[in-house]
Amino acid sequence: MALLSVVIPAYNEEPNIQNTAAVLTGLLQQERIPYELLFISDGSKDRTFEMIQAEAQKDSRIKGLEFSRNFGKEAAIFAGLRMAAGDCCVVMDCDLQHPPQTILSMYRLWEQGYEVVEGVKANRGREKWTYKLSAGLFYKLLSRMTHVQMADSSDFKLIDRKVIDVLNSLPERNTFFRALSFWTGFRSVAVEYEVQERAYGKSKWSVSGLVKYAFSNITSFSSAPLQLVTGLGIVFLVIAVVLGIQTLVKYFTHQAVEGFTTVILLILITGGILMMSLGIMGYYLAKIYDEVKDRPRYIIGRMTENMKDPEEKD
Ligand code: UDP
Ligand code: MG
């Protein structure tokens, strides 16, 4: 039977590792699915990696590594995909908010020939309303900009070896796993799941973190903000022509008014928009700078003994 790799990013998930490993092992053994569990500790400050090591000693199919510092969930996902040996791979959270049972439906669909199985949130669980609202807005915006339907999507998905290889071969650093699996194409299908309560510990996301995440993902996947700058320019040009004609007519008919207020307002508005546009362009420039430096996406600090880098072998 085909090997399933489960990639689990974990940042300060000390209280969750043992439970998550036990739940997944129990489930996959019961269903007789060959598996490996890959825990990627994202520079955790607690004893997450020690917990992973303890699990690895009990079961050689449980492996893990730890980054030298926190590199973010995206990096953890991609490290996991690179280490995965499976014929297919599921990415899921460490806190069991993604119901393990759904993995089975995903695996069965994969056996039927689907290459990307998207986990879609049936509800958003008991998230704060501010979070729901901002997440809703973010995905609406992103769907519009990228032309992929992304509302209610999540990082919970199963992808085939073919897709893993494509994602592993991407040269870029600023990735967005959620949208990239859409982008690769392939035969895909969606599975609905109910978001569960976090098993132990608390969420790592802050509001500022989410805003940063949203902005970085939009820009990594779409150049629409740059076109927004062009759009604003056109709008302003039209206004400039109309105002210009009006001003000239008034001037030549000797009814030019003082209009100092208008001048101040115009300077302030144009100044504001110019600076914002520069900011947007600067953001893309910074992204390009990031890519050009060609630094590794993550640095591995430690690995469990049973873990080996698949690429070092060949
Ligand atoms: N996570 C990570 N690196 C980070 C933040 C989070 O690997 O910098 C992991 C975390 O351990 C968890 C998953 O990403 O497995 C989702 O995080 P969390 O549960 O805190 O977010 P929420 O479910 O509230 O969106
Ligand atoms: Mg969570």
JSON list of C-alpha atoms in Angstrom, two decimals, residues 109-259:
[
{"chain": "A", "resi": 109, "resn": "LEU", "atom": "CA", "xyz": [-10.20, 10.19, -2.45]},
{"chain": "A", "resi": 110, "resn": "TRP", "atom": "CA", "xyz": [-6.52, 10.15, -3.29]},
{"chain": "A", "resi": 111, "resn": "GLU", "atom": "CA", "xyz": [-6.75, 6.40, -3.89]},
{"chain": "A", "resi": 112, "resn": "GLN", "atom": "CA", "xyz": [-9.53, 7.15, -6.36]},
{"chain": "A", "resi": 113, "resn": "GLY", "atom": "CA", "xyz": [-7.11, 9.27, -8.35]},
{"chain": "A", "resi": 114, "resn": "TYR", "atom": "CA", "xyz": [-7.44, 12.81, -7.04]},
{"chain": "A", "resi": 115, "resn": "GLU", "atom": "CA", "xyz": [-4.10, 14.56, -6.77]},
{"chain": "A", "resi": 116, "resn": "VAL", "atom": "CA", "xyz": [-5.06, 17.52, -4.58]},
{"chain": "A", "resi": 117, "resn": "VAL", "atom": "CA", "xyz": [-7.63, 17.10, -1.82]},
{"chain": "A", "resi": 118, "resn": "GLU", "atom": "CA", "xyz": [-8.48, 20.46, -0.29]},
{"chain": "A", "resi": 119, "resn": "GLY", "atom": "CA", "xyz": [-9.79, 20.68, 3.24]},
{"chain": "A", "resi": 120, "resn": "VAL", "atom": "CA", "xyz": [-12.57, 23.26, 3.30]},
{"chain": "A", "resi": 121, "resn": "LYS", "atom": "CA", "xyz": [-13.92, 24.70, 6.53]},
{"chain": "A", "resi": 122, "resn": "ALA", "atom": "CA", "xyz": [-17.60, 23.87, 6.96]},
{"chain": "A", "resi": 123, "resn": "ASN", "atom": "CA", "xyz": [-17.70, 26.38, 9.80]},
{"chain": "A", "resi": 124, "resn": "ARG", "atom": "CA", "xyz": [-14.97, 28.51, 11.26]},
{"chain": "A", "resi": 125, "resn": "GLY", "atom": "CA", "xyz": [-15.31, 27.03, 14.73]},
{"chain": "A", "resi": 126, "resn": "ARG", "atom": "CA", "xyz": [-15.40, 29.29, 17.74]},
{"chain": "A", "resi": 127, "resn": "GLU", "atom": "CA", "xyz": [-13.10, 31.96, 16.42]},
{"chain": "A", "resi": 128, "resn": "LYS", "atom": "CA", "xyz": [-13.37, 35.53, 17.55]},
{"chain": "A", "resi": 129, "resn": "TRP", "atom": "CA", "xyz": [-15.73, 37.63, 15.38]},
{"chain": "A", "resi": 130, "resn": "THR", "atom": "CA", "xyz": [-12.94, 40.09, 14.59]},
{"chain": "A", "resi": 131, "resn": "TYR", "atom": "CA", "xyz": [-10.90, 37.18, 13.27]},
{"chain": "A", "resi": 132, "resn": "LYS", "atom": "CA", "xyz": [-13.84, 35.82, 11.26]},
{"chain": "A", "resi": 133, "resn": "LEU", "atom": "CA", "xyz": [-14.51, 39.22, 9.74]},
{"chain": "A", "resi": 134, "resn": "SER", "atom": "CA", "xyz": [-10.90, 39.92, 8.81]},
{"chain": "A", "resi": 135, "resn": "ALA", "atom": "CA", "xyz": [-10.35, 36.38, 7.54]},
{"chain": "A", "resi": 136, "resn": "GLY", "atom": "CA", "xyz": [-13.53, 36.68, 5.45]},
{"chain": "A", "resi": 137, "resn": "LEU", "atom": "CA", "xyz": [-12.41, 40.01, 4.00]},
{"chain": "A", "resi": 138, "resn": "PHE", "atom": "CA", "xyz": [-8.91, 38.75, 3.33]},
{"chain": "A", "resi": 139, "resn": "TYR", "atom": "CA", "xyz": [-10.11, 35.77, 1.33]},
{"chain": "A", "resi": 140, "resn": "LYS", "atom": "CA", "xyz": [-12.66, 37.82, -0.63]},
{"chain": "A", "resi": 141, "resn": "LEU", "atom": "CA", "xyz": [-9.88, 40.20, -1.59]},
{"chain": "A", "resi": 142, "resn": "LEU", "atom": "CA", "xyz": [-7.46, 37.43, -2.35]},
{"chain": "A", "resi": 143, "resn": "SER", "atom": "CA", "xyz": [-9.97, 35.47, -4.43]},
{"chain": "A", "resi": 144, "resn": "ARG", "atom": "CA", "xyz": [-10.65, 38.59, -6.48]},
{"chain": "A", "resi": 145, "resn": "MET", "atom": "CA", "xyz": [-6.98, 39.31, -7.01]},
{"chain": "A", "resi": 146, "resn": "THR", "atom": "CA", "xyz": [-5.76, 35.81, -7.77]},
{"chain": "A", "resi": 147, "resn": "HIS", "atom": "CA", "xyz": [-8.87, 34.50, -9.54]},
{"chain": "A", "resi": 148, "resn": "VAL", "atom": "CA", "xyz": [-8.90, 31.39, -7.40]},
{"chain": "A", "resi": 149, "resn": "GLN", "atom": "CA", "xyz": [-11.80, 30.70, -5.06]},
{"chain": "A", "resi": 150, "resn": "MET", "atom": "CA", "xyz": [-10.15, 30.64, -1.69]},
{"chain": "A", "resi": 151, "resn": "ALA", "atom": "CA", "xyz": [-12.77, 31.45, 0.92]},
{"chain": "A", "resi": 152, "resn": "ASP", "atom": "CA", "xyz": [-12.89, 28.87, 3.71]},
{"chain": "A", "resi": 153, "resn": "SER", "atom": "CA", "xyz": [-9.74, 27.20, 2.43]},
{"chain": "A", "resi": 154, "resn": "SER", "atom": "CA", "xyz": [-7.03, 26.19, 4.85]},
{"chain": "A", "resi": 155, "resn": "ASP", "atom": "CA", "xyz": [-3.60, 24.61, 5.05]},
{"chain": "A", "resi": 156, "resn": "PHE", "atom": "CA", "xyz": [-5.27, 21.27, 5.74]},
{"chain": "A", "resi": 157, "resn": "LYS", "atom": "CA", "xyz": [-4.89, 19.26, 2.55]},
{"chain": "A", "resi": 158, "resn": "LEU", "atom": "CA", "xyz": [-3.59, 16.14, 0.95]},
{"chain": "A", "resi": 159, "resn": "ILE", "atom": "CA", "xyz": [-1.33, 16.35, -2.07]},
{"chain": "A", "resi": 160, "resn": "ASP", "atom": "CA", "xyz": [0.05, 13.69, -4.37]},
{"chain": "A", "resi": 161, "resn": "ARG", "atom": "CA", "xyz": [3.77, 12.99, -4.86]},
{"chain": "A", "resi": 162, "resn": "LYS", "atom": "CA", "xyz": [3.59, 14.77, -8.24]},
{"chain": "A", "resi": 163, "resn": "VAL", "atom": "CA", "xyz": [2.36, 17.95, -6.56]},
{"chain": "A", "resi": 164, "resn": "ILE", "atom": "CA", "xyz": [4.94, 17.63, -3.77]},
{"chain": "A", "resi": 165, "resn": "ASP", "atom": "CA", "xyz": [7.69, 17.43, -6.38]},
{"chain": "A", "resi": 166, "resn": "VAL", "atom": "CA", "xyz": [6.36, 20.51, -8.17]},
{"chain": "A", "resi": 167, "resn": "LEU", "atom": "CA", "xyz": [6.20, 22.48, -4.91]},
{"chain": "A", "resi": 168, "resn": "ASN", "atom": "CA", "xyz": [9.68, 21.31, -3.91]},
{"chain": "A", "resi": 169, "resn": "SER", "atom": "CA", "xyz": [11.08, 22.51, -7.21]},
{"chain": "A", "resi": 170, "resn": "LEU", "atom": "CA", "xyz": [9.74, 26.06, -6.83]},
{"chain": "A", "resi": 171, "resn": "PRO", "atom": "CA", "xyz": [12.70, 28.42, -6.47]},
{"chain": "A", "resi": 172, "resn": "GLU", "atom": "CA", "xyz": [10.87, 31.16, -4.58]},
{"chain": "A", "resi": 173, "resn": "ARG", "atom": "CA", "xyz": [11.11, 31.96, -0.89]},
{"chain": "A", "resi": 174, "resn": "ASN", "atom": "CA", "xyz": [7.87, 33.88, -0.42]},
{"chain": "A", "resi": 175, "resn": "THR", "atom": "CA", "xyz": [5.42, 31.04, -0.76]},
{"chain": "A", "resi": 176, "resn": "PHE", "atom": "CA", "xyz": [1.77, 30.70, 0.09]},
{"chain": "A", "resi": 177, "resn": "PHE", "atom": "CA", "xyz": [0.98, 27.02, 0.41]},
{"chain": "A", "resi": 178, "resn": "ARG", "atom": "CA", "xyz": [-2.78, 27.48, 0.48]},
{"chain": "A", "resi": 179, "resn": "ALA", "atom": "CA", "xyz": [-2.94, 29.16, -2.89]},
{"chain": "A", "resi": 180, "resn": "LEU", "atom": "CA", "xyz": [-0.02, 27.34, -4.48]},
{"chain": "A", "resi": 181, "resn": "SER", "atom": "CA", "xyz": [-1.73, 23.98, -4.37]},
{"chain": "A", "resi": 182, "resn": "PHE", "atom": "CA", "xyz": [-4.56, 25.55, -6.42]},
{"chain": "A", "resi": 183, "resn": "TRP", "atom": "CA", "xyz": [-2.05, 27.11, -8.71]},
{"chain": "A", "resi": 184, "resn": "THR", "atom": "CA", "xyz": [-0.32, 23.83, -9.55]},
{"chain": "A", "resi": 185, "resn": "GLY", "atom": "CA", "xyz": [-3.56, 22.57, -11.07]},
{"chain": "A", "resi": 186, "resn": "PHE", "atom": "CA", "xyz": [-3.94, 18.75, -11.12]},
{"chain": "A", "resi": 187, "resn": "ARG", "atom": "CA", "xyz": [-7.14, 16.85, -10.39]},
{"chain": "A", "resi": 188, "resn": "SER", "atom": "CA", "xyz": [-8.55, 18.33, -7.24]},
{"chain": "A", "resi": 189, "resn": "VAL", "atom": "CA", "xyz": [-11.51, 17.82, -5.00]},
{"chain": "A", "resi": 190, "resn": "ALA", "atom": "CA", "xyz": [-12.70, 19.44, -1.77]},
{"chain": "A", "resi": 191, "resn": "VAL", "atom": "CA", "xyz": [-13.58, 17.79, 1.52]},
{"chain": "A", "resi": 192, "resn": "GLU", "atom": "CA", "xyz": [-15.53, 19.69, 4.14]},
{"chain": "A", "resi": 193, "resn": "TYR", "atom": "CA", "xyz": [-14.48, 19.52, 7.76]},
{"chain": "A", "resi": 194, "resn": "GLU", "atom": "CA", "xyz": [-15.60, 21.05, 11.04]},
{"chain": "A", "resi": 195, "resn": "VAL", "atom": "CA", "xyz": [-12.95, 23.15, 12.73]},
{"chain": "A", "resi": 196, "resn": "GLN", "atom": "CA", "xyz": [-12.31, 21.65, 16.16]},
{"chain": "A", "resi": 197, "resn": "GLU", "atom": "CA", "xyz": [-11.37, 23.27, 19.41]},
{"chain": "A", "resi": 198, "resn": "ARG", "atom": "CA", "xyz": [-7.63, 23.51, 19.96]},
{"chain": "A", "resi": 199, "resn": "ALA", "atom": "CA", "xyz": [-6.59, 20.42, 21.98]},
{"chain": "A", "resi": 200, "resn": "TYR", "atom": "CA", "xyz": [-4.05, 22.06, 24.33]},
{"chain": "A", "resi": 201, "resn": "GLY", "atom": "CA", "xyz": [-2.24, 25.38, 24.60]},
{"chain": "A", "resi": 202, "resn": "LYS", "atom": "CA", "xyz": [-3.35, 28.54, 22.85]},
{"chain": "A", "resi": 203, "resn": "SER", "atom": "CA", "xyz": [-3.28, 30.05, 19.36]},
{"chain": "A", "resi": 204, "resn": "LYS", "atom": "CA", "xyz": [-0.03, 31.66, 18.20]},
{"chain": "A", "resi": 205, "resn": "TRP", "atom": "CA", "xyz": [-1.64, 34.31, 16.06]},
{"chain": "A", "resi": 206, "resn": "SER", "atom": "CA", "xyz": [-1.88, 37.93, 17.06]},
{"chain": "A", "resi": 207, "resn": "VAL", "atom": "CA", "xyz": [-3.88, 40.53, 15.10]},
{"chain": "A", "resi": 208, "resn": "SER", "atom": "CA", "xyz": [-0.72, 42.24, 13.88]},
{"chain": "A", "resi": 209, "resn": "GLY", "atom": "CA", "xyz": [0.66, 38.85, 12.91]},
{"chain": "A", "resi": 210, "resn": "LEU", "atom": "CA", "xyz": [-2.42, 38.14, 10.84]},
{"chain": "A", "resi": 211, "resn": "VAL", "atom": "CA", "xyz": [-2.30, 41.50, 9.07]},
{"chain": "A", "resi": 212, "resn": "LYS", "atom": "CA", "xyz": [1.34, 40.90, 8.20]},
{"chain": "A", "resi": 213, "resn": "TYR", "atom": "CA", "xyz": [0.53, 37.38, 7.03]},
{"chain": "A", "resi": 214, "resn": "ALA", "atom": "CA", "xyz": [-2.34, 38.68, 4.89]},
{"chain": "A", "resi": 215, "resn": "PHE", "atom": "CA", "xyz": [-0.25, 41.38, 3.27]},
{"chain": "A", "resi": 216, "resn": "SER", "atom": "CA", "xyz": [2.72, 39.15, 2.66]},
{"chain": "A", "resi": 217, "resn": "ASN", "atom": "CA", "xyz": [0.50, 36.47, 1.10]},
{"chain": "A", "resi": 218, "resn": "ILE", "atom": "CA", "xyz": [-1.39, 38.85, -1.16]},
{"chain": "A", "resi": 219, "resn": "THR", "atom": "CA", "xyz": [1.84, 40.30, -2.47]},
{"chain": "A", "resi": 220, "resn": "SER", "atom": "CA", "xyz": [3.49, 36.91, -2.85]},
{"chain": "A", "resi": 221, "resn": "PHE", "atom": "CA", "xyz": [0.64, 35.75, -5.01]},
{"chain": "A", "resi": 222, "resn": "SER", "atom": "CA", "xyz": [-0.63, 38.74, -6.89]},
{"chain": "A", "resi": 223, "resn": "SER", "atom": "CA", "xyz": [0.61, 41.94, -8.42]},
{"chain": "A", "resi": 224, "resn": "ALA", "atom": "CA", "xyz": [-2.86, 43.49, -8.16]},
{"chain": "A", "resi": 225, "resn": "PRO", "atom": "CA", "xyz": [-1.72, 46.08, -5.57]},
{"chain": "A", "resi": 226, "resn": "LEU", "atom": "CA", "xyz": [0.70, 47.41, -8.16]},
{"chain": "A", "resi": 227, "resn": "GLN", "atom": "CA", "xyz": [-2.12, 47.75, -10.65]},
{"chain": "A", "resi": 228, "resn": "LEU", "atom": "CA", "xyz": [-4.04, 49.59, -7.97]},
{"chain": "A", "resi": 229, "resn": "VAL", "atom": "CA", "xyz": [-1.31, 52.22, -8.15]},
{"chain": "A", "resi": 230, "resn": "THR", "atom": "CA", "xyz": [-1.86, 52.53, -11.90]},
{"chain": "A", "resi": 231, "resn": "GLY", "atom": "CA", "xyz": [-5.61, 52.71, -11.32]},
{"chain": "A", "resi": 232, "resn": "LEU", "atom": "CA", "xyz": [-5.23, 55.54, -8.83]},
{"chain": "A", "resi": 233, "resn": "GLY", "atom": "CA", "xyz": [-2.98, 57.32, -11.30]},
{"chain": "A", "resi": 234, "resn": "ILE", "atom": "CA", "xyz": [-5.62, 57.15, -14.01]},
{"chain": "A", "resi": 235, "resn": "VAL", "atom": "CA", "xyz": [-8.34, 58.41, -11.68]},
{"chain": "A", "resi": 236, "resn": "PHE", "atom": "CA", "xyz": [-6.13, 61.32, -10.70]},
{"chain": "A", "resi": 237, "resn": "LEU", "atom": "CA", "xyz": [-5.29, 62.12, -14.30]},
{"chain": "A", "resi": 238, "resn": "VAL", "atom": "CA", "xyz": [-9.00, 62.37, -15.14]},
{"chain": "A", "resi": 239, "resn": "ILE", "atom": "CA", "xyz": [-9.62, 64.63, -12.14]},
{"chain": "A", "resi": 240, "resn": "ALA", "atom": "CA", "xyz": [-6.59, 66.71, -13.11]},
{"chain": "A", "resi": 241, "resn": "VAL", "atom": "CA", "xyz": [-7.88, 67.25, -16.66]},
{"chain": "A", "resi": 242, "resn": "VAL", "atom": "CA", "xyz": [-11.36, 68.29, -15.47]},
{"chain": "A", "resi": 243, "resn": "LEU", "atom": "CA", "xyz": [-10.03, 70.58, -12.75]},
{"chain": "A", "resi": 244, "resn": "GLY", "atom": "CA", "xyz": [-7.40, 71.95, -15.12]},
{"chain": "A", "resi": 245, "resn": "ILE", "atom": "CA", "xyz": [-9.94, 72.91, -17.78]},
{"chain": "A", "resi": 246, "resn": "GLN", "atom": "CA", "xyz": [-12.23, 74.44, -15.17]},
{"chain": "A", "resi": 247, "resn": "THR", "atom": "CA", "xyz": [-9.36, 76.47, -13.69]},
{"chain": "A", "resi": 248, "resn": "LEU", "atom": "CA", "xyz": [-8.19, 77.71, -17.11]},
{"chain": "A", "resi": 249, "resn": "VAL", "atom": "CA", "xyz": [-11.70, 78.70, -18.19]},
{"chain": "A", "resi": 250, "resn": "LYS", "atom": "CA", "xyz": [-12.13, 80.62, -14.96]},
{"chain": "A", "resi": 251, "resn": "TYR", "atom": "CA", "xyz": [-8.73, 82.27, -15.42]},
{"chain": "A", "resi": 252, "resn": "PHE", "atom": "CA", "xyz": [-9.36, 83.44, -18.96]},
{"chain": "A", "resi": 253, "resn": "THR", "atom": "CA", "xyz": [-12.84, 84.67, -18.14]},
{"chain": "A", "resi": 254, "resn": "HIS", "atom": "CA", "xyz": [-11.33, 86.66, -15.29]},
{"chain": "A", "resi": 255, "resn": "GLN", "atom": "CA", "xyz": [-13.26, 84.92, -12.54]},
{"chain": "A", "resi": 256, "resn": "ALA", "atom": "CA", "xyz": [-10.34, 82.97, -11.01]},
{"chain": "A", "resi": 257, "resn": "VAL", "atom": "CA", "xyz": [-11.06, 82.60, -7.30]},
{"chain": "A", "resi": 258, "resn": "GLU", "atom": "CA", "xyz": [-8.56, 82.43, -4.49]},
{"chain": "A", "resi": 259, "resn": "GLY", "atom": "CA", "xyz": [-9.05, 78.69, -3.94]}
]
